[in-house]
Amino acid sequence: DSGVTQTPKHLITATGQRVTLRCSPRSGDLSVYWYQQSLDQGLQFLIHYYNGEERAKGNILERFSAQQFPDLHSELNLSSLELGDSALYFCASRGGDSAGYTQYFGPGTRLTVL
Amino acid sequence: QQPVQSPQAVILREGEDAVINCSSSKALYSVHWYRQKHGEAPVFLMILLKGGEQKGHEKISASFNEKKQQSSLYLTASQLSYSGTYFCGTETGNTPLVFGKGTRLSVIA
């Protein structure tokens, strides 16, 4: 158990819908990262938040957005869902913002778009 | 810049050794290694920092060649539990980890 929690574990929805994925970082960790992993693919970085502020964006679609709240939990919002958005979505947390900190992954949310 | 991992896949018999390589075209500050079982979260194995020493974890160790911007993960006397996909993640400074495409390792009895 990494200490990072994600809900829900599974999500099944239809094309065009909107969903929200939730992540709670390890106690004391200020950084949250979101990744997308499609079937048998690598980990694609989406976005990074540090202590409530957006720090970096990766290959995140305009239909996707995220935020980190004062209690440090983060939410990833996916809208106008398409079949290709079906994937595992992981969040990860780390204690600091600078290089060298270990990054711990949550169990993931499996999103299926029908 | 995504690091390049090799090989893409490897099959071992129990007790055999394996080496997984990770290389980058950019100057690296650190290399992180993870193992992921199918459908599960990546699990942290070890981190190697620029100027740091070679790391070890039971029968899994790793090295970091700063001059070549390469890291290698060594698995010795492999066990069935070592099966999974191994990812390296690289940092070039205060930037998010960028992961390679992974190396699929299968250990058979």
PDB file of C-alpha atoms in Angstrom:
ATOM      1  CA  ASP A   1       0.000   0.000   0.000  1.00  0.00           C
ATOM      2  CA  SER A   2       1.595   3.239  -1.225  1.00  0.00           C
ATOM      3  CA  GLY A   3      -0.586   5.498   0.921  1.00  0.00           C
ATOM      4  CA  VAL A   4      -2.071   7.174  -2.156  1.00  0.00           C
ATOM      5  CA  THR A   5      -5.805   6.576  -2.569  1.00  0.00           C
ATOM      6  CA  GLN A   6      -7.949   6.904  -5.670  1.00  0.00           C
ATOM      7  CA  THR A   7     -11.678   6.658  -6.171  1.00  0.00           C
ATOM      8  CA  PRO A   8     -13.552   5.167  -7.820  1.00  0.00           C
ATOM      9  CA  LYS A   9     -11.699   1.981  -8.655  1.00  0.00           C
ATOM     10  CA  HIS A  10     -13.796   1.348 -11.751  1.00  0.00           C
ATOM     11  CA  LEU A  11     -15.961   3.652 -13.823  1.00  0.00           C
ATOM     12  CA  ILE A  12     -18.129   2.745 -16.778  1.00  0.00           C
ATOM     13  CA  THR A  13     -19.813   5.498 -18.727  1.00  0.00           C
ATOM     14  CA  ALA A  14     -21.006   6.465 -22.183  1.00  0.00           C
ATOM     15  CA  THR A  15     -19.520   8.645 -24.874  1.00  0.00           C
ATOM     16  CA  GLY A  16     -20.194  12.341 -24.409  1.00  0.00           C
ATOM     17  CA  GLN A  17     -20.444  12.081 -20.639  1.00  0.00           C
ATOM     18  CA  ARG A  18     -18.353  13.773 -17.948  1.00  0.00           C
ATOM     19  CA  VAL A  19     -16.623  12.067 -15.030  1.00  0.00           C
ATOM     20  CA  THR A  20     -14.505  13.088 -12.064  1.00  0.00           C
ATOM     21  CA  LEU A  21     -11.646  11.033 -10.690  1.00  0.00           C
ATOM     22  CA  ARG A  22     -10.397  11.678  -7.189  1.00  0.00           C
ATOM     23  CA  CYS A  23      -6.974  11.291  -5.636  1.00  0.00           C
ATOM     24  CA  SER A  24      -5.716  11.722  -2.074  1.00  0.00           C
ATOM     25  CA  PRO A  25      -1.935  11.945  -1.760  1.00  0.00           C
ATOM     26  CA  ARG A  26       0.185  10.383   0.952  1.00  0.00           C
ATOM     27  CA  SER A  27       0.121  12.243   4.214  1.00  0.00           C
ATOM     28  CA  GLY A  28       2.430  15.237   3.963  1.00  0.00           C
ATOM     29  CA  ASP A  29       2.976  15.040   0.205  1.00  0.00           C
ATOM     30  CA  LEU A  30       2.349  18.322  -1.580  1.00  0.00           C
ATOM     31  CA  SER A  31       2.796  17.192  -5.185  1.00  0.00           C
ATOM     32  CA  VAL A  32       0.184  15.294  -7.177  1.00  0.00           C
ATOM     33  CA  TYR A  33       0.701  13.970 -10.685  1.00  0.00           C
ATOM     34  CA  TRP A  34      -1.859  12.464 -13.049  1.00  0.00           C
ATOM     35  CA  TYR A  35      -1.015   9.811 -15.646  1.00  0.00           C
ATOM     36  CA  GLN A  36      -2.986   8.009 -18.322  1.00  0.00           C
ATOM     37  CA  GLN A  37      -2.155   4.446 -19.295  1.00  0.00           C
ATOM     38  CA  SER A  38      -3.963   2.973 -22.268  1.00  0.00           C
ATOM     39  CA  LEU A  39      -4.042  -0.778 -22.897  1.00  0.00           C
ATOM     40  CA  ASP A  40      -0.503  -2.156 -22.801  1.00  0.00           C
ATOM     41  CA  GLN A  41       0.914   1.310 -23.182  1.00  0.00           C
ATOM     42  CA  GLY A  42       3.296   3.345 -21.131  1.00  0.00           C
ATOM     43  CA  LEU A  43       2.538   6.022 -18.582  1.00  0.00           C
ATOM     44  CA  GLN A  44       1.590   9.300 -20.229  1.00  0.00           C
ATOM     45  CA  PHE A  45       2.023  12.323 -17.984  1.00  0.00           C
ATOM     46  CA  LEU A  46      -1.034  14.581 -17.922  1.00  0.00           C
ATOM     47  CA  ILE A  47      -0.599  17.282 -15.290  1.00  0.00           C
ATOM     48  CA  HIS A  48       1.233  18.164 -12.071  1.00  0.00           C
ATOM     49  CA  TYR A  49       0.008  20.182  -9.102  1.00  0.00           C
ATOM     50  CA  TYR A  50       2.052  21.366  -6.162  1.00  0.00           C
ATOM     51  CA  ASN A  51       0.354  22.734  -3.072  1.00  0.00           C
ATOM     52  CA  GLY A  52      -2.677  23.830  -5.037  1.00  0.00           C
ATOM     53  CA  GLU A  53      -0.875  25.349  -8.006  1.00  0.00           C
ATOM     54  CA  GLU A  54      -0.518  23.898 -11.469  1.00  0.00           C
ATOM     55  CA  ARG A  55       3.171  23.280 -12.140  1.00  0.00           C
ATOM     56  CA  ALA A  56       3.386  21.421 -15.429  1.00  0.00           C
ATOM     57  CA  LYS A  57       1.210  20.112 -18.210  1.00  0.00           C
ATOM     58  CA  GLY A  58       1.902  17.141 -20.388  1.00  0.00           C
ATOM     59  CA  ASN A  59      -0.207  15.566 -23.092  1.00  0.00           C
ATOM     60  CA  ILE A  60      -3.497  16.613 -21.552  1.00  0.00           C
ATOM     61  CA  LEU A  61      -6.462  17.177 -23.837  1.00  0.00           C
ATOM     62  CA  GLU A  62      -8.468  20.391 -23.597  1.00  0.00           C
ATOM     63  CA  ARG A  63     -11.471  18.249 -22.617  1.00  0.00           C
ATOM     64  CA  PHE A  64      -9.576  17.272 -19.466  1.00  0.00           C
ATOM     65  CA  SER A  65      -8.939  19.505 -16.492  1.00  0.00           C
ATOM     66  CA  ALA A  66      -7.684  19.085 -12.965  1.00  0.00           C
ATOM     67  CA  GLN A  67      -7.362  20.917  -9.703  1.00  0.00           C
ATOM     68  CA  GLN A  68      -5.814  20.452  -6.286  1.00  0.00           C
ATOM     69  CA  PHE A  69      -7.763  21.571  -3.279  1.00  0.00           C
ATOM     70  CA  PRO A  70      -6.560  23.165   0.000  1.00  0.00           C
ATOM     71  CA  ASP A  71      -6.648  19.755   1.717  1.00  0.00           C
ATOM     72  CA  LEU A  72      -4.277  18.607  -1.083  1.00  0.00           C
ATOM     73  CA  HIS A  73      -6.598  16.074  -2.657  1.00  0.00           C
ATOM     74  CA  SER A  74      -6.883  16.379  -6.408  1.00  0.00           C
ATOM     75  CA  GLU A  75      -9.586  15.778  -8.969  1.00  0.00           C
ATOM     76  CA  LEU A  76      -9.250  15.030 -12.666  1.00  0.00           C
ATOM     77  CA  ASN A  77     -12.278  15.993 -14.737  1.00  0.00           C
ATOM     78  CA  LEU A  78     -12.822  14.328 -18.084  1.00  0.00           C
ATOM     79  CA  SER A  79     -15.586  15.675 -20.309  1.00  0.00           C
ATOM     80  CA  SER A  80     -17.118  14.906 -23.710  1.00  0.00           C
ATOM     81  CA  LEU A  81     -15.748  11.426 -23.306  1.00  0.00           C
ATOM     82  CA  GLU A  82     -14.701   9.419 -26.339  1.00  0.00           C
ATOM     83  CA  LEU A  83     -14.048   5.714 -26.753  1.00  0.00           C
ATOM     84  CA  GLY A  84     -10.320   6.416 -26.877  1.00  0.00           C
ATOM     85  CA  ASP A  85     -10.395   7.856 -23.382  1.00  0.00           C
ATOM     86  CA  SER A  86     -10.830   4.375 -21.974  1.00  0.00           C
ATOM     87  CA  ALA A  87      -7.702   3.763 -19.922  1.00  0.00           C
ATOM     88  CA  LEU A  88      -6.221   3.387 -16.480  1.00  0.00           C
ATOM     89  CA  TYR A  89      -5.755   6.740 -14.790  1.00  0.00           C
ATOM     90  CA  PHE A  90      -3.144   6.912 -12.051  1.00  0.00           C
ATOM     91  CA  CYS A  91      -2.298   9.648  -9.695  1.00  0.00           C
ATOM     92  CA  ALA A  92       1.015   9.771  -7.892  1.00  0.00           C
ATOM     93  CA  SER A  93       2.295  11.882  -5.047  1.00  0.00           C
ATOM     94  CA  ARG A  94       5.700  12.916  -3.865  1.00  0.00           C
ATOM     95  CA  GLY A  95       6.892  14.909  -0.914  1.00  0.00           C
ATOM     96  CA  GLY A  96       8.603  17.745  -2.717  1.00  0.00           C
ATOM     97  CA  ASP A  97       8.602  19.601  -5.957  1.00  0.00           C
ATOM     98  CA  SER A  98      12.248  19.296  -6.880  1.00  0.00           C
ATOM     99  CA  ALA A  99      14.063  16.459  -8.541  1.00  0.00           C
ATOM    100  CA  GLY A 100      15.059  13.382  -6.613  1.00  0.00           C
ATOM    101  CA  TYR A 101      11.943  12.782  -4.550  1.00  0.00           C
ATOM    102  CA  THR A 102      10.387   9.345  -4.807  1.00  0.00           C
ATOM    103  CA  GLN A 103       7.024   9.251  -6.521  1.00  0.00           C
ATOM    104  CA  TYR A 104       4.353   6.855  -5.237  1.00  0.00           C
ATOM    105  CA  PHE A 105       1.426   5.709  -7.340  1.00  0.00           C
ATOM    106  CA  GLY A 106      -2.150   5.165  -6.302  1.00  0.00           C
ATOM    107  CA  PRO A 107      -4.075   2.007  -7.285  1.00  0.00           C
ATOM    108  CA  GLY A 108      -5.626   3.711 -10.310  1.00  0.00           C
ATOM    109  CA  THR A 109      -9.099   4.235 -11.731  1.00  0.00           C
ATOM    110  CA  ARG A 110     -10.090   2.070 -14.676  1.00  0.00           C
ATOM    111  CA  LEU A 111     -12.306   4.116 -16.981  1.00  0.00           C
ATOM    112  CA  THR A 112     -14.361   2.357 -19.621  1.00  0.00           C
ATOM    113  CA  VAL A 113     -16.218   4.490 -22.157  1.00  0.00           C
ATOM    114  CA  LEU A 114     -18.921   2.629 -24.089  1.00  0.00           C
TER     115      LEU A 114
ATOM    116  CA  GLN B   1      12.150  13.587 -24.035  1.00  0.00           C
ATOM    117  CA  GLN B   2      11.057  10.003 -23.464  1.00  0.00           C
ATOM    118  CA  PRO B   3      13.858   7.646 -22.395  1.00  0.00           C
ATOM    119  CA  VAL B   4      14.472   4.556 -24.503  1.00  0.00           C
ATOM    120  CA  GLN B   5      14.275   1.166 -22.825  1.00  0.00           C
ATOM    121  CA  SER B   6      15.737  -2.087 -24.096  1.00  0.00           C
ATOM    122  CA  PRO B   7      14.914  -4.831 -24.568  1.00  0.00           C
ATOM    123  CA  GLN B   8      11.175  -4.429 -25.146  1.00  0.00           C
ATOM    124  CA  ALA B   9      10.511  -7.885 -23.771  1.00  0.00           C
ATOM    125  CA  VAL B  10      12.460 -10.750 -22.262  1.00  0.00           C
ATOM    126  CA  ILE B  11      11.601 -14.260 -21.144  1.00  0.00           C
ATOM    127  CA  LEU B  12      13.641 -15.903 -18.396  1.00  0.00           C
ATOM    128  CA  ARG B  13      13.635 -19.207 -16.607  1.00  0.00           C
ATOM    129  CA  GLU B  14      13.697 -19.094 -12.830  1.00  0.00           C
ATOM    130  CA  GLY B  15      17.204 -18.494 -11.581  1.00  0.00           C
ATOM    131  CA  GLU B  16      18.431 -16.694 -14.694  1.00  0.00           C
ATOM    132  CA  ASP B  17      19.710 -13.124 -14.756  1.00  0.00           C
ATOM    133  CA  ALA B  18      18.532 -10.154 -16.803  1.00  0.00           C
ATOM    134  CA  VAL B  19      19.600  -6.599 -17.554  1.00  0.00           C
ATOM    135  CA  ILE B  20      17.208  -3.828 -18.574  1.00  0.00           C
ATOM    136  CA  ASN B  21      18.631  -0.642 -20.017  1.00  0.00           C
ATOM    137  CA  CYS B  22      17.334   2.909 -20.041  1.00  0.00           C
ATOM    138  CA  SER B  23      18.946   5.707 -22.003  1.00  0.00           C
ATOM    139  CA  SER B  24      18.249   9.371 -22.568  1.00  0.00           C
ATOM    140  CA  SER B  25      19.429  11.994 -25.020  1.00  0.00           C
ATOM    141  CA  LYS B  26      19.310  14.630 -22.271  1.00  0.00           C
ATOM    142  CA  ALA B  27      21.471  15.200 -19.222  1.00  0.00           C
ATOM    143  CA  LEU B  28      19.790  13.417 -16.345  1.00  0.00           C
ATOM    144  CA  TYR B  29      19.482  14.349 -12.717  1.00  0.00           C
ATOM    145  CA  SER B  30      17.919  11.095 -11.621  1.00  0.00           C
ATOM    146  CA  VAL B  31      16.556   7.781 -12.826  1.00  0.00           C
ATOM    147  CA  HIS B  32      13.632   6.012 -11.129  1.00  0.00           C
ATOM    148  CA  TRP B  33      12.757   2.342 -11.628  1.00  0.00           C
ATOM    149  CA  TYR B  34       9.294   0.833 -11.189  1.00  0.00           C
ATOM    150  CA  ARG B  35       7.707  -2.570 -11.685  1.00  0.00           C
ATOM    151  CA  GLN B  36       4.084  -2.925 -12.711  1.00  0.00           C
ATOM    152  CA  LYS B  37       1.994  -6.071 -12.629  1.00  0.00           C
ATOM    153  CA  HIS B  38      -0.851  -6.248 -15.134  1.00  0.00           C
ATOM    154  CA  GLY B  39      -3.732  -3.972 -14.131  1.00  0.00           C
ATOM    155  CA  GLU B  40      -1.990  -2.784 -10.974  1.00  0.00           C
ATOM    156  CA  ALA B  41      -0.158   0.367  -9.960  1.00  0.00           C
ATOM    157  CA  PRO B  42       3.538   0.803 -10.679  1.00  0.00           C
ATOM    158  CA  VAL B  43       5.566  -0.044  -7.595  1.00  0.00           C
ATOM    159  CA  PHE B  44       8.692   1.921  -6.782  1.00  0.00           C
ATOM    160  CA  LEU B  45      11.924  -0.091  -6.838  1.00  0.00           C
ATOM    161  CA  MET B  46      14.724   2.428  -6.527  1.00  0.00           C
ATOM    162  CA  ILE B  47      16.001   5.855  -7.432  1.00  0.00           C
ATOM    163  CA  LEU B  48      19.462   6.750  -8.656  1.00  0.00           C
ATOM    164  CA  LEU B  49      20.662  10.294  -8.317  1.00  0.00           C
ATOM    165  CA  LYS B  50      23.369  12.081 -10.241  1.00  0.00           C
ATOM    166  CA  GLY B  51      26.567  11.644  -8.302  1.00  0.00           C
ATOM    167  CA  GLY B  52      25.025   8.895  -6.203  1.00  0.00           C
ATOM    168  CA  GLU B  53      26.060   5.308  -5.642  1.00  0.00           C
ATOM    169  CA  GLN B  54      24.787   2.171  -7.274  1.00  0.00           C
ATOM    170  CA  LYS B  55      21.636   1.023  -5.497  1.00  0.00           C
ATOM    171  CA  GLY B  56      20.592  -2.437  -4.483  1.00  0.00           C
ATOM    172  CA  HIS B  57      17.387  -4.059  -3.324  1.00  0.00           C
ATOM    173  CA  GLU B  58      17.589  -7.770  -2.499  1.00  0.00           C
ATOM    174  CA  LYS B  59      18.543  -9.374  -5.813  1.00  0.00           C
ATOM    175  CA  ILE B  60      17.671  -6.298  -7.855  1.00  0.00           C
ATOM    176  CA  SER B  61      20.250  -3.566  -8.312  1.00  0.00           C
ATOM    177  CA  ALA B  62      20.836  -0.667 -10.658  1.00  0.00           C
ATOM    178  CA  SER B  63      23.559   1.610 -11.920  1.00  0.00           C
ATOM    179  CA  PHE B  64      23.615   5.089 -13.420  1.00  0.00           C
ATOM    180  CA  ASN B  65      26.229   6.164 -15.952  1.00  0.00           C
ATOM    181  CA  GLU B  66      26.053   9.961 -15.906  1.00  0.00           C
ATOM    182  CA  LYS B  67      28.429  10.398 -18.824  1.00  0.00           C
ATOM    183  CA  LYS B  68      26.342   8.236 -21.108  1.00  0.00           C
ATOM    184  CA  GLN B  69      22.975   9.238 -19.573  1.00  0.00           C
ATOM    185  CA  GLN B  70      22.180   5.576 -19.149  1.00  0.00           C
ATOM    186  CA  SER B  71      20.893   3.405 -16.358  1.00  0.00           C
ATOM    187  CA  SER B  72      20.747  -0.350 -16.107  1.00  0.00           C
ATOM    188  CA  LEU B  73      18.583  -2.518 -13.872  1.00  0.00           C
ATOM    189  CA  TYR B  74      20.074  -5.874 -12.901  1.00  0.00           C
ATOM    190  CA  LEU B  75      17.883  -8.778 -11.845  1.00  0.00           C
ATOM    191  CA  THR B  76      19.797 -11.771 -10.558  1.00  0.00           C
ATOM    192  CA  ALA B  77      18.548 -15.272  -9.846  1.00  0.00           C
ATOM    193  CA  SER B  78      15.105 -14.292 -11.092  1.00  0.00           C
ATOM    194  CA  GLN B  79      11.974 -15.509  -9.340  1.00  0.00           C
ATOM    195  CA  LEU B  80       8.447 -15.957 -10.668  1.00  0.00           C
ATOM    196  CA  SER B  81       7.451 -12.855  -8.685  1.00  0.00           C
ATOM    197  CA  TYR B  82       9.778 -10.723 -10.808  1.00  0.00           C
ATOM    198  CA  SER B  83       7.419 -10.994 -13.770  1.00  0.00           C
ATOM    199  CA  GLY B  84       5.889  -7.706 -14.843  1.00  0.00           C
ATOM    200  CA  THR B  85       6.652  -4.613 -16.841  1.00  0.00           C
ATOM    201  CA  TYR B  86       9.611  -2.531 -15.749  1.00  0.00           C
ATOM    202  CA  PHE B  87       9.584   1.201 -16.358  1.00  0.00           C
ATOM    203  CA  CYS B  88      12.354   3.700 -15.984  1.00  0.00           C
ATOM    204  CA  GLY B  89      11.450   7.310 -15.316  1.00  0.00           C
ATOM    205  CA  THR B  90      13.923  10.101 -15.853  1.00  0.00           C
ATOM    206  CA  GLU B  91      14.303  13.614 -14.513  1.00  0.00           C
ATOM    207  CA  THR B  92      16.326  16.346 -16.177  1.00  0.00           C
ATOM    208  CA  GLY B  93      15.816  18.844 -13.383  1.00  0.00           C
ATOM    209  CA  ASN B  94      12.684  20.214 -11.774  1.00  0.00           C
ATOM    210  CA  THR B  95      10.522  18.536 -14.370  1.00  0.00           C
ATOM    211  CA  PRO B  96       7.982  15.749 -14.037  1.00  0.00           C
ATOM    212  CA  LEU B  97       9.166  12.183 -14.447  1.00  0.00           C
ATOM    213  CA  VAL B  98       9.104  11.003 -18.040  1.00  0.00           C
ATOM    214  CA  PHE B  99       8.683   7.250 -18.400  1.00  0.00           C
ATOM    215  CA  GLY B 100      10.003   4.884 -21.014  1.00  0.00           C
ATOM    216  CA  LYS B 101       7.686   2.501 -22.851  1.00  0.00           C
ATOM    217  CA  GLY B 102       8.579  -0.324 -20.500  1.00  0.00           C
ATOM    218  CA  THR B 103      10.236  -3.729 -20.668  1.00  0.00           C
ATOM    219  CA  ARG B 104       7.983  -6.745 -20.272  1.00  0.00           C
ATOM    220  CA  LEU B 105       9.697  -9.442 -18.221  1.00  0.00           C
ATOM    221  CA  SER B 106       8.277 -12.950 -18.010  1.00  0.00           C
ATOM    222  CA  VAL B 107       9.819 -15.489 -15.656  1.00  0.00           C
ATOM    223  CA  ILE B 108       8.811 -19.087 -16.260  1.00  0.00           C
ATOM    224  CA  ALA B 109       9.361 -22.180 -14.151  1.00  0.00           C
TER     225      ALA B 109
END
